[in-house]
PDB file of C-alpha atoms in Angstrom:
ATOM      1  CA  UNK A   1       0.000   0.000   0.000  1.00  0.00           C
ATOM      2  CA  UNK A   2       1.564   3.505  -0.790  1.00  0.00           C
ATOM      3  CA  UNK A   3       1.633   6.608   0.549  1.00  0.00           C
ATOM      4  CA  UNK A   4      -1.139   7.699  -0.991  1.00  0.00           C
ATOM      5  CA  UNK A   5      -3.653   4.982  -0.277  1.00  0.00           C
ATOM      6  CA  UNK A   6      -3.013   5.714   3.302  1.00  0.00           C
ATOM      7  CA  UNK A   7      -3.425   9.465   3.290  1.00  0.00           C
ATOM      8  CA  UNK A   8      -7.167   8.796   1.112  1.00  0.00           C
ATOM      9  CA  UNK A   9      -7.902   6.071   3.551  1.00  0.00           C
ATOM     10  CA  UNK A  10      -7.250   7.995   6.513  1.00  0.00           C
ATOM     11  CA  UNK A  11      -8.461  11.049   5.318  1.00  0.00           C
ATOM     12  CA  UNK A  12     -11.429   9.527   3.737  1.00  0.00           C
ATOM     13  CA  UNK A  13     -12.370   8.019   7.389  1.00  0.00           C
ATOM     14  CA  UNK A  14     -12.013  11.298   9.238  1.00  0.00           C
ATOM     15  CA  UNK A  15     -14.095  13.677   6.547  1.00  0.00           C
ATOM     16  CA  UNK A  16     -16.976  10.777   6.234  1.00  0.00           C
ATOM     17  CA  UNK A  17     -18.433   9.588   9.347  1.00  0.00           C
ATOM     18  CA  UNK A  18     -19.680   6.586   6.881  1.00  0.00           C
ATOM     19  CA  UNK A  19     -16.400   5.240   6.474  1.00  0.00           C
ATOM     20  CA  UNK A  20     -15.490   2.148   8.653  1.00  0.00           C
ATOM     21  CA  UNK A  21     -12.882   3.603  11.175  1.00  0.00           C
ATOM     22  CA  UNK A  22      -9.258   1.534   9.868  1.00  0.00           C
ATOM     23  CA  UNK A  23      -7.855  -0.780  12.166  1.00  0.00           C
ATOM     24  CA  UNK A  24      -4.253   0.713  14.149  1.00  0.00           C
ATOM     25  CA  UNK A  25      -2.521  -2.626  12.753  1.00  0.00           C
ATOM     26  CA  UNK A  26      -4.046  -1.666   9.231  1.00  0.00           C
ATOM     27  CA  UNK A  27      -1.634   1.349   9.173  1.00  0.00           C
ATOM     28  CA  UNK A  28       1.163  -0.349  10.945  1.00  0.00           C
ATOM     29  CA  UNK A  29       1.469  -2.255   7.653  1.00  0.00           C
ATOM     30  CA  UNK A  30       0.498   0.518   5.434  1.00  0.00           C
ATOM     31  CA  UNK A  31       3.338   2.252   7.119  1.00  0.00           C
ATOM     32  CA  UNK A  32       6.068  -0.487   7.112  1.00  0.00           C
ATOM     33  CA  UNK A  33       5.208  -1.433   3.692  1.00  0.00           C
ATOM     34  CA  UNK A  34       5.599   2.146   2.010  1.00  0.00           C
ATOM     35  CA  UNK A  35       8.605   2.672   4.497  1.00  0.00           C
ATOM     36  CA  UNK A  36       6.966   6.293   5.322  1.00  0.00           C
ATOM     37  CA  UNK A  37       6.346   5.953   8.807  1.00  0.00           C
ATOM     38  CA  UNK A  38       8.755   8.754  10.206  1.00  0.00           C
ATOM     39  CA  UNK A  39       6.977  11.253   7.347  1.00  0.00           C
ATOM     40  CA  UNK A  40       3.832  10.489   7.258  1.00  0.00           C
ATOM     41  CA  UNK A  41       2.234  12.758  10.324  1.00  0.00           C
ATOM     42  CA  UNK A  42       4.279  15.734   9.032  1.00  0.00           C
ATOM     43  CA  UNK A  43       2.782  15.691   5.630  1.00  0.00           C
ATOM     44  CA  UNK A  44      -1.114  14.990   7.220  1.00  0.00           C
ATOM     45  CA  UNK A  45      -0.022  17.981   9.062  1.00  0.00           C
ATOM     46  CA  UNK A  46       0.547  20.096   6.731  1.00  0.00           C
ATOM     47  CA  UNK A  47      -2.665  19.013   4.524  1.00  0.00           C
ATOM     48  CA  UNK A  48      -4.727  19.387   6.919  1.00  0.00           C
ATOM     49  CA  UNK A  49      -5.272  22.193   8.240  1.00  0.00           C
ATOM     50  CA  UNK A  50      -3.115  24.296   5.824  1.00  0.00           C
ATOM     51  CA  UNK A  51      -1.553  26.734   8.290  1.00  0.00           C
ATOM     52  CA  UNK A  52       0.065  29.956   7.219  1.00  0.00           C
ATOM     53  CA  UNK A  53       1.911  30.037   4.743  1.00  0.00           C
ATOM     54  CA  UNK A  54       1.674  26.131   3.673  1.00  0.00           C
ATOM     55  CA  UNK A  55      -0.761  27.353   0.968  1.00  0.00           C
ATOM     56  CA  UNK A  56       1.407  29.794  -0.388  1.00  0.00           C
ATOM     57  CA  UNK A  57       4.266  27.364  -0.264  1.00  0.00           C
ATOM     58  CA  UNK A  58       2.643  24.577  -2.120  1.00  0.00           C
ATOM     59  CA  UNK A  59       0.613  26.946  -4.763  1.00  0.00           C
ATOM     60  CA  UNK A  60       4.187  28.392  -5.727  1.00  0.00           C
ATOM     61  CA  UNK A  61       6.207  24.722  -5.401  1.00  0.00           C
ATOM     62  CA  UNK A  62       2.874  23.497  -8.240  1.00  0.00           C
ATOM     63  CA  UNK A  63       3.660  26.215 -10.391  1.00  0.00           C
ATOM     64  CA  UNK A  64       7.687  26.118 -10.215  1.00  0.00           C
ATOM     65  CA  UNK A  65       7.816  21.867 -11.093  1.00  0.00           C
ATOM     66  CA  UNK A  66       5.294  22.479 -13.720  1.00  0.00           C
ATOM     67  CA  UNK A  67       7.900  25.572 -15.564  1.00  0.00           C
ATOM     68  CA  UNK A  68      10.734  23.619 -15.101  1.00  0.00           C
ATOM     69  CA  UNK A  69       8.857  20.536 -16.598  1.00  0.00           C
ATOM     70  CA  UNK A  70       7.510  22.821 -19.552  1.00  0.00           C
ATOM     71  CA  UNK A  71       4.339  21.250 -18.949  1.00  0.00           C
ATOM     72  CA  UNK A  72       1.606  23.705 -19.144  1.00  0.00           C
ATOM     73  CA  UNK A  73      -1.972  24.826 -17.679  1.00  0.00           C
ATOM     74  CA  UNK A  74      -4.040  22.973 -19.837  1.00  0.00           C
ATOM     75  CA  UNK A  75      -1.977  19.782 -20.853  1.00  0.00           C
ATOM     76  CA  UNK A  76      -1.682  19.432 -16.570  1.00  0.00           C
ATOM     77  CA  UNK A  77      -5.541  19.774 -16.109  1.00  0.00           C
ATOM     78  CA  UNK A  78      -6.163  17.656 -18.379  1.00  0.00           C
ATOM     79  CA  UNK A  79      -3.671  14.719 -16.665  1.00  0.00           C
ATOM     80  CA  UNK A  80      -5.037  15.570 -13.199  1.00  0.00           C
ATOM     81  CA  UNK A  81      -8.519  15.356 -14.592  1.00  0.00           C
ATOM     82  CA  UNK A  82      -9.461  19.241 -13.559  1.00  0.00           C
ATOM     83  CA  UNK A  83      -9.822  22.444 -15.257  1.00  0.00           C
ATOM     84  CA  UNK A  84      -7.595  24.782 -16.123  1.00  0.00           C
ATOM     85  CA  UNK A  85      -9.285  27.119 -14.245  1.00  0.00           C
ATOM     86  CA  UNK A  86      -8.420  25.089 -10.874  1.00  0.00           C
ATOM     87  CA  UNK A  87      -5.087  24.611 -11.575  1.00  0.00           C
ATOM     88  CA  UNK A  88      -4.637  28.556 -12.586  1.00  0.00           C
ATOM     89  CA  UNK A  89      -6.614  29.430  -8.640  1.00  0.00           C
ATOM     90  CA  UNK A  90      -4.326  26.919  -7.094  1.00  0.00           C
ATOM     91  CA  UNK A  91      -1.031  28.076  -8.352  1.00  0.00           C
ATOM     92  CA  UNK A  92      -1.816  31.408  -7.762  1.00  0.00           C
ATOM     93  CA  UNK A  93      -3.180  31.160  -4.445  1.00  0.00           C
ATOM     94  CA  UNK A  94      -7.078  31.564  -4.792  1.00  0.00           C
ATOM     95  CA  UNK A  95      -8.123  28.493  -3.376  1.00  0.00           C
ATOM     96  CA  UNK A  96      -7.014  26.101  -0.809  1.00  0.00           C
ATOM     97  CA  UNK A  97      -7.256  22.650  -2.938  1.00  0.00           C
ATOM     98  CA  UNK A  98      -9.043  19.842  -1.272  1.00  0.00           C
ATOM     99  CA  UNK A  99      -6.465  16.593  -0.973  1.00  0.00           C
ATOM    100  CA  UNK A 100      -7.124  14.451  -3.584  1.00  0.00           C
ATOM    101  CA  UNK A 101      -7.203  17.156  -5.840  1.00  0.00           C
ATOM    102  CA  UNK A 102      -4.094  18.215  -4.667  1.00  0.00           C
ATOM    103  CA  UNK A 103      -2.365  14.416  -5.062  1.00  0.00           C
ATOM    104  CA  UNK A 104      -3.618  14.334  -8.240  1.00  0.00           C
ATOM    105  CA  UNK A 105      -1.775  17.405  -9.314  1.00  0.00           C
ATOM    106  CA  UNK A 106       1.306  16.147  -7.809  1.00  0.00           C
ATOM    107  CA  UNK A 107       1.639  12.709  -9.247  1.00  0.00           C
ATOM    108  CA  UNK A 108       0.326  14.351 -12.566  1.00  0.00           C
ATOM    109  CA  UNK A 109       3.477  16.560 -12.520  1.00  0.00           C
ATOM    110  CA  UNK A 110       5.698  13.203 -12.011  1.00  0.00           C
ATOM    111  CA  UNK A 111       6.742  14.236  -8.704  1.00  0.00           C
ATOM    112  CA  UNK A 112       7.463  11.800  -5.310  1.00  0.00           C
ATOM    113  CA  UNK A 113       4.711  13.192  -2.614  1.00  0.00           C
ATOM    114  CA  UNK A 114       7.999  13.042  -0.135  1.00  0.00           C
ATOM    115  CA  UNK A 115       9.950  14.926  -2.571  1.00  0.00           C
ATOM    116  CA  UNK A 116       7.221  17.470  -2.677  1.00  0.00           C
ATOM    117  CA  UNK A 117       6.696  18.162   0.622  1.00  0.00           C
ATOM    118  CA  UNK A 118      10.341  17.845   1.580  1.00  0.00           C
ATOM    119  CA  UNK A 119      10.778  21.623   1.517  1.00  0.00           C
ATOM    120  CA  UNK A 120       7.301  22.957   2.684  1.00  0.00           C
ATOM    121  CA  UNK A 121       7.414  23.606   6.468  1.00  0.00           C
ATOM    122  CA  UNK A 122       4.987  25.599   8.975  1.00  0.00           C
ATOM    123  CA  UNK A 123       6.293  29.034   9.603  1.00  0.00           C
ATOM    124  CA  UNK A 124       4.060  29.049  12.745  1.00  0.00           C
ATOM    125  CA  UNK A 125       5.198  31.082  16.240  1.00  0.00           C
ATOM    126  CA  UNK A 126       3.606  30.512  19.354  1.00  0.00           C
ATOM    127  CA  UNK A 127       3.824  34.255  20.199  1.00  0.00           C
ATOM    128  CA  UNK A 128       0.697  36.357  19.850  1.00  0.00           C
ATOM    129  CA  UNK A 129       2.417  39.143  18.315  1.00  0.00           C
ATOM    130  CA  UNK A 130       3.752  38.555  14.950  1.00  0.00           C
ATOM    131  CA  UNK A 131       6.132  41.517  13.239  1.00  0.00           C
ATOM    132  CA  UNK A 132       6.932  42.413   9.667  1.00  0.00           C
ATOM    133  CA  UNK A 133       9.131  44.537   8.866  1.00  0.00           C
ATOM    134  CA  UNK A 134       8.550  45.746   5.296  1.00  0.00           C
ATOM    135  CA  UNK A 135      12.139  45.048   3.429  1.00  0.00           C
ATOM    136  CA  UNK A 136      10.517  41.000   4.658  1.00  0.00           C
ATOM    137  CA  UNK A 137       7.541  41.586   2.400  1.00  0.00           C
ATOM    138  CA  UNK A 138       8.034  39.017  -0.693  1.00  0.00           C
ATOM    139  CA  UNK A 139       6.988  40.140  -3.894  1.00  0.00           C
ATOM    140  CA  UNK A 140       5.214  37.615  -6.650  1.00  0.00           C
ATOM    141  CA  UNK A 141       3.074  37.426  -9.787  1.00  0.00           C
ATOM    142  CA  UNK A 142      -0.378  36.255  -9.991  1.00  0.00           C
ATOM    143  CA  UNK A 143      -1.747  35.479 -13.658  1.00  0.00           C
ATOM    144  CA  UNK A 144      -1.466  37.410 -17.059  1.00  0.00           C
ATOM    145  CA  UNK A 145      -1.190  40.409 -14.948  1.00  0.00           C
ATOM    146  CA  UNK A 146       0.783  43.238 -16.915  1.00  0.00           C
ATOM    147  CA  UNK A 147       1.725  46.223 -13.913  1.00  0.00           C
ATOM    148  CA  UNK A 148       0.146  44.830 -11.191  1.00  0.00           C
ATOM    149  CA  UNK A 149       3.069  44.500  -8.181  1.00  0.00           C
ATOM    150  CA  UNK A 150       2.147  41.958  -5.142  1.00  0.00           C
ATOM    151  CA  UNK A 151       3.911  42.077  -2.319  1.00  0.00           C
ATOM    152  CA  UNK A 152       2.439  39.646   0.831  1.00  0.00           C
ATOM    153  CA  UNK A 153       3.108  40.861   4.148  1.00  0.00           C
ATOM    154  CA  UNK A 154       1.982  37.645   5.677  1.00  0.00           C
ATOM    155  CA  UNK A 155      -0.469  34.465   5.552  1.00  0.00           C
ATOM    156  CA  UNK A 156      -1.769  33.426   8.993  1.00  0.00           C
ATOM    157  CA  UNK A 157      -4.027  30.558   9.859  1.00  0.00           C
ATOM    158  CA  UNK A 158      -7.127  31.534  12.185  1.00  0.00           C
ATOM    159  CA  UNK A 159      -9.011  29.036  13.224  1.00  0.00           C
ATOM    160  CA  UNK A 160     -11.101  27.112  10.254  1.00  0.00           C
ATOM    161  CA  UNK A 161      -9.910  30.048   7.765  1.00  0.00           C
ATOM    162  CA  UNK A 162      -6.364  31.327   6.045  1.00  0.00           C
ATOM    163  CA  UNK A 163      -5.560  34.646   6.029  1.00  0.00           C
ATOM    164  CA  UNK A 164      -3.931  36.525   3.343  1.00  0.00           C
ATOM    165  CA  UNK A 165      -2.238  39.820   3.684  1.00  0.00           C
ATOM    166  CA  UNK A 166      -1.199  41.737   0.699  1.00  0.00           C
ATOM    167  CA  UNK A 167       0.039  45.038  -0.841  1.00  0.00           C
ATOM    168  CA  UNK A 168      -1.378  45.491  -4.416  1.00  0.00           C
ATOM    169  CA  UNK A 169       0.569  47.799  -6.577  1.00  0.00           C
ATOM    170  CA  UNK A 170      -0.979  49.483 -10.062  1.00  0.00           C
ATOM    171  CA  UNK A 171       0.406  51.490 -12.779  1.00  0.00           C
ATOM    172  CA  UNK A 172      -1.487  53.370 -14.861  1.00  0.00           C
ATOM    173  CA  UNK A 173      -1.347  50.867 -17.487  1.00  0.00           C
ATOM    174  CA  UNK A 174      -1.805  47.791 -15.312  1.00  0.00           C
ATOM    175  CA  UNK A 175      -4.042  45.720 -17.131  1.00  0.00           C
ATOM    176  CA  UNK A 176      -5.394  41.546 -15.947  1.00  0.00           C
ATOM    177  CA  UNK A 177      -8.323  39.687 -17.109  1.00  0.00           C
ATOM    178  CA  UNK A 178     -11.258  38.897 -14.986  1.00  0.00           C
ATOM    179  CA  UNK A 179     -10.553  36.389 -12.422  1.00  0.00           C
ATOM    180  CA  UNK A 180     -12.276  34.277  -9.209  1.00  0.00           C
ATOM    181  CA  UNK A 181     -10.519  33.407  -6.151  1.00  0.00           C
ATOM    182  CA  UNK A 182     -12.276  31.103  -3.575  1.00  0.00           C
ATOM    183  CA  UNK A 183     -12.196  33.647  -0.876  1.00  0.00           C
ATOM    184  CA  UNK A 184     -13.910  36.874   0.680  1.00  0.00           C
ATOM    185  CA  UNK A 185     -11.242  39.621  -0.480  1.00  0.00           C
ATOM    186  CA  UNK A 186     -11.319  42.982   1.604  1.00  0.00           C
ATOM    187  CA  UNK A 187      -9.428  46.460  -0.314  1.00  0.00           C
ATOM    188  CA  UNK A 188      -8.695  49.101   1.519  1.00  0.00           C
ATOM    189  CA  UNK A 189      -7.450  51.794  -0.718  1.00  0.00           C
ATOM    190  CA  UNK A 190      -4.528  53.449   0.064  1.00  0.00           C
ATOM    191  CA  UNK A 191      -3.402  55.915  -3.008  1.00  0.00           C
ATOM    192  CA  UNK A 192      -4.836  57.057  -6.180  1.00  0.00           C
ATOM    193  CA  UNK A 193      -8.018  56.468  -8.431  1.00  0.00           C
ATOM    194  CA  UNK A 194      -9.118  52.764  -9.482  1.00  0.00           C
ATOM    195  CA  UNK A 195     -11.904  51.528 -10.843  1.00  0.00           C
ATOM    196  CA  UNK A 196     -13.228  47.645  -9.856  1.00  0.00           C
ATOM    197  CA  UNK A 197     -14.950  46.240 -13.040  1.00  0.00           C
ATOM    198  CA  UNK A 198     -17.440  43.363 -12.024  1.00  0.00           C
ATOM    199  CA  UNK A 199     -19.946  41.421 -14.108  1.00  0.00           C
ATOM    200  CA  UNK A 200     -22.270  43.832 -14.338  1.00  0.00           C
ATOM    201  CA  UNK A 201     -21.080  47.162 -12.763  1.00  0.00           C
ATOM    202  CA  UNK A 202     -17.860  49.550 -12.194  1.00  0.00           C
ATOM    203  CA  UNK A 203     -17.297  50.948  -8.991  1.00  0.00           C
ATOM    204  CA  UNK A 204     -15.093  53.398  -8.347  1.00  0.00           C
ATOM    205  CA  UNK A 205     -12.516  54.316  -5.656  1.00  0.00           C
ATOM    206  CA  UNK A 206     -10.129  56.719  -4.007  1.00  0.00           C
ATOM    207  CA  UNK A 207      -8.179  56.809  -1.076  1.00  0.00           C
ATOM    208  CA  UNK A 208      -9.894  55.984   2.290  1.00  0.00           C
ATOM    209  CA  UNK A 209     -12.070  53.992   0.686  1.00  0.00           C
ATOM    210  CA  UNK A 210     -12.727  50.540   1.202  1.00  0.00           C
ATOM    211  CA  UNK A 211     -14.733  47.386  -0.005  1.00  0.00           C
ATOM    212  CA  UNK A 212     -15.403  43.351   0.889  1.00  0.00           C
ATOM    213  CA  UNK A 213     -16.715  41.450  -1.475  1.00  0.00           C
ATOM    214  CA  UNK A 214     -17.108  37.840  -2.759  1.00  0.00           C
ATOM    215  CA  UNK A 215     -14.259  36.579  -4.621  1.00  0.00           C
ATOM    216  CA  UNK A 216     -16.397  34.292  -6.504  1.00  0.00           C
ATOM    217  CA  UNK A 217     -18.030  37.139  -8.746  1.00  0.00           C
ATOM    218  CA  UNK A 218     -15.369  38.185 -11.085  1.00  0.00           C
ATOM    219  CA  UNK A 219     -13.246  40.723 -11.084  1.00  0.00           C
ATOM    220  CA  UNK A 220     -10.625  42.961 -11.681  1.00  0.00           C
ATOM    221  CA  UNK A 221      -9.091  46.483 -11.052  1.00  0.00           C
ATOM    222  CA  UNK A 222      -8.318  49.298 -13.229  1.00  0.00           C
ATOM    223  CA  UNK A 223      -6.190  52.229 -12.562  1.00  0.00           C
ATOM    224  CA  UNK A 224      -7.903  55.212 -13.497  1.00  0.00           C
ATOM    225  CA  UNK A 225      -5.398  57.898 -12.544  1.00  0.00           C
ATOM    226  CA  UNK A 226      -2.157  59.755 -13.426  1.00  0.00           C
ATOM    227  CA  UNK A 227      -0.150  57.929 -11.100  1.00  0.00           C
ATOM    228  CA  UNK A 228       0.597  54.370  -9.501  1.00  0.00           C
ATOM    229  CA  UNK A 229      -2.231  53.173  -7.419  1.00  0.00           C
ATOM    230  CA  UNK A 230      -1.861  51.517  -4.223  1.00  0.00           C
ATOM    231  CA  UNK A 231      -4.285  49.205  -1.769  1.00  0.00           C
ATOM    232  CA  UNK A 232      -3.860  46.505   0.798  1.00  0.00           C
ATOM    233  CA  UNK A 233      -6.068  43.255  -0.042  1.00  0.00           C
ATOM    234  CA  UNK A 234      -6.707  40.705   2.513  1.00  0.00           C
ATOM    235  CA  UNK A 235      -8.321  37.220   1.202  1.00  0.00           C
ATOM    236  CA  UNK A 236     -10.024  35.168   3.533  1.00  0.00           C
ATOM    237  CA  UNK A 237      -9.875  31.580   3.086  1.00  0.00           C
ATOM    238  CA  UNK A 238     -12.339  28.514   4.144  1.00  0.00           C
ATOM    239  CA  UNK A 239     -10.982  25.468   4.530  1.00  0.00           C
ATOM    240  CA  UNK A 240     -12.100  23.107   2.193  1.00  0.00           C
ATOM    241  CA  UNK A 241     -14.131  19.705   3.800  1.00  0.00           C
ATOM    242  CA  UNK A 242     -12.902  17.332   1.598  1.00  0.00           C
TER     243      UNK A 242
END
């Protein structure tokens, strides 16, 4: 039995109350058989839930092994059996994938699920008070997006949710095609004039202002000024049940 037989079966079991509880000597073999038994709590750990930064960690790792494999969007979709439009959320960090999904990606981009997750490690800190100083902000690219300059100040897990915290940068020309992320997304607006195009209105903004809206619904911003626009997004994530 492999690795991943024992993270669906145990998994499966604690999501679906239906599911016959396994037997402790069931995974002893599982375990001894796939020779994972020093690894395999750390990775459940890290699936579920997906603490701080884990998401970011794994939506970047997903998108670097599938460049360097020249393998893209659409030909992986269709070997994980999902749509390109999940795999283009997940890599840039606008959904939390549910596990098999997310084992399905992985052994669809030829990749050992230790190998994987050898790298990816919780960030966490028992102390209540967590400090970022901003030359620690890390900047990265989300989508088609032509002038649009991310910087995340941090991810936090609270409770059943991920939290992300971002600094969204505009030029004038900065231009992005509609997108979805699986999340409740708040702007505050720090500097200049933009303009948030949804399905079927434009609102428009200034700085002060502020908005929280569905993710789901499409969107995207505009900068409608002379100069570079600025706002901090936050994206709050549910975890997914299965």
């Amino acid at each position: 039995m492999c690795f991943v037989a024992v993270l669906i079966i145990y998994f499966a079991w604690r999501c679906n109350p239906l599911v016959e509880k396994p037997h402790l000597t069931d995974f002893n073999q599982m375990f001894a058989c796939a020779e994972i038994s020093k690894t395999i709590f750390s990775h459940a750990i890290i699936l579920q839930p997906m603490e701080e930064d884990i998401l970011i960690q794994i939506s970047n790792k997903i998108k670097e092994r599938r460049r360097e494999k020249n393998i893209t969007v659409h030909d992986l979709a269709i070997k994980a059996n999902v749509s390109k439009g999940l795999i283009s959320q997940i890599e840039n960090s606008r959904t939390i994938p549910s596990l098999i999904v997310l084992i399905d990606i992985i052994r669809s981009l030829d990749i050992d699920l230790n190998v994987f997750f050898k790298d990816i490690h919780s960030k966490s800190s028992s102390t209540p008070i967590i400090v970022r100083r901003k030359e620690q902000y890390e900047h990265f690219e989300k989508e088609d997006a032509h002038g649009f300059y991310y910087q995340r100040i941090f991810t936090q897990h609270i409770k059943h949710s991920t939290v992300d915290f971002v600094l969204l940068e505009l030029n004038v020309d900065a231009s992005r095609p509609f997108v979805e992320t699986q999340a409740f997304e708040f702007k505050y607006f720090l500097s200049g004039e933009i303009a948030y195009h949804f399905n079927d209105k434009t609102i428009t903004f200034s700085a002060g202002d502020s908005m929280l809206f569905d993710g789901r619904i499409p969107h995207t911003p505009k900068n409608i000024g002379t100069e570079k626009a600025m706002m901090l997004v936050i994206y709050f994530f549910e975890e997914n049940k299965v």
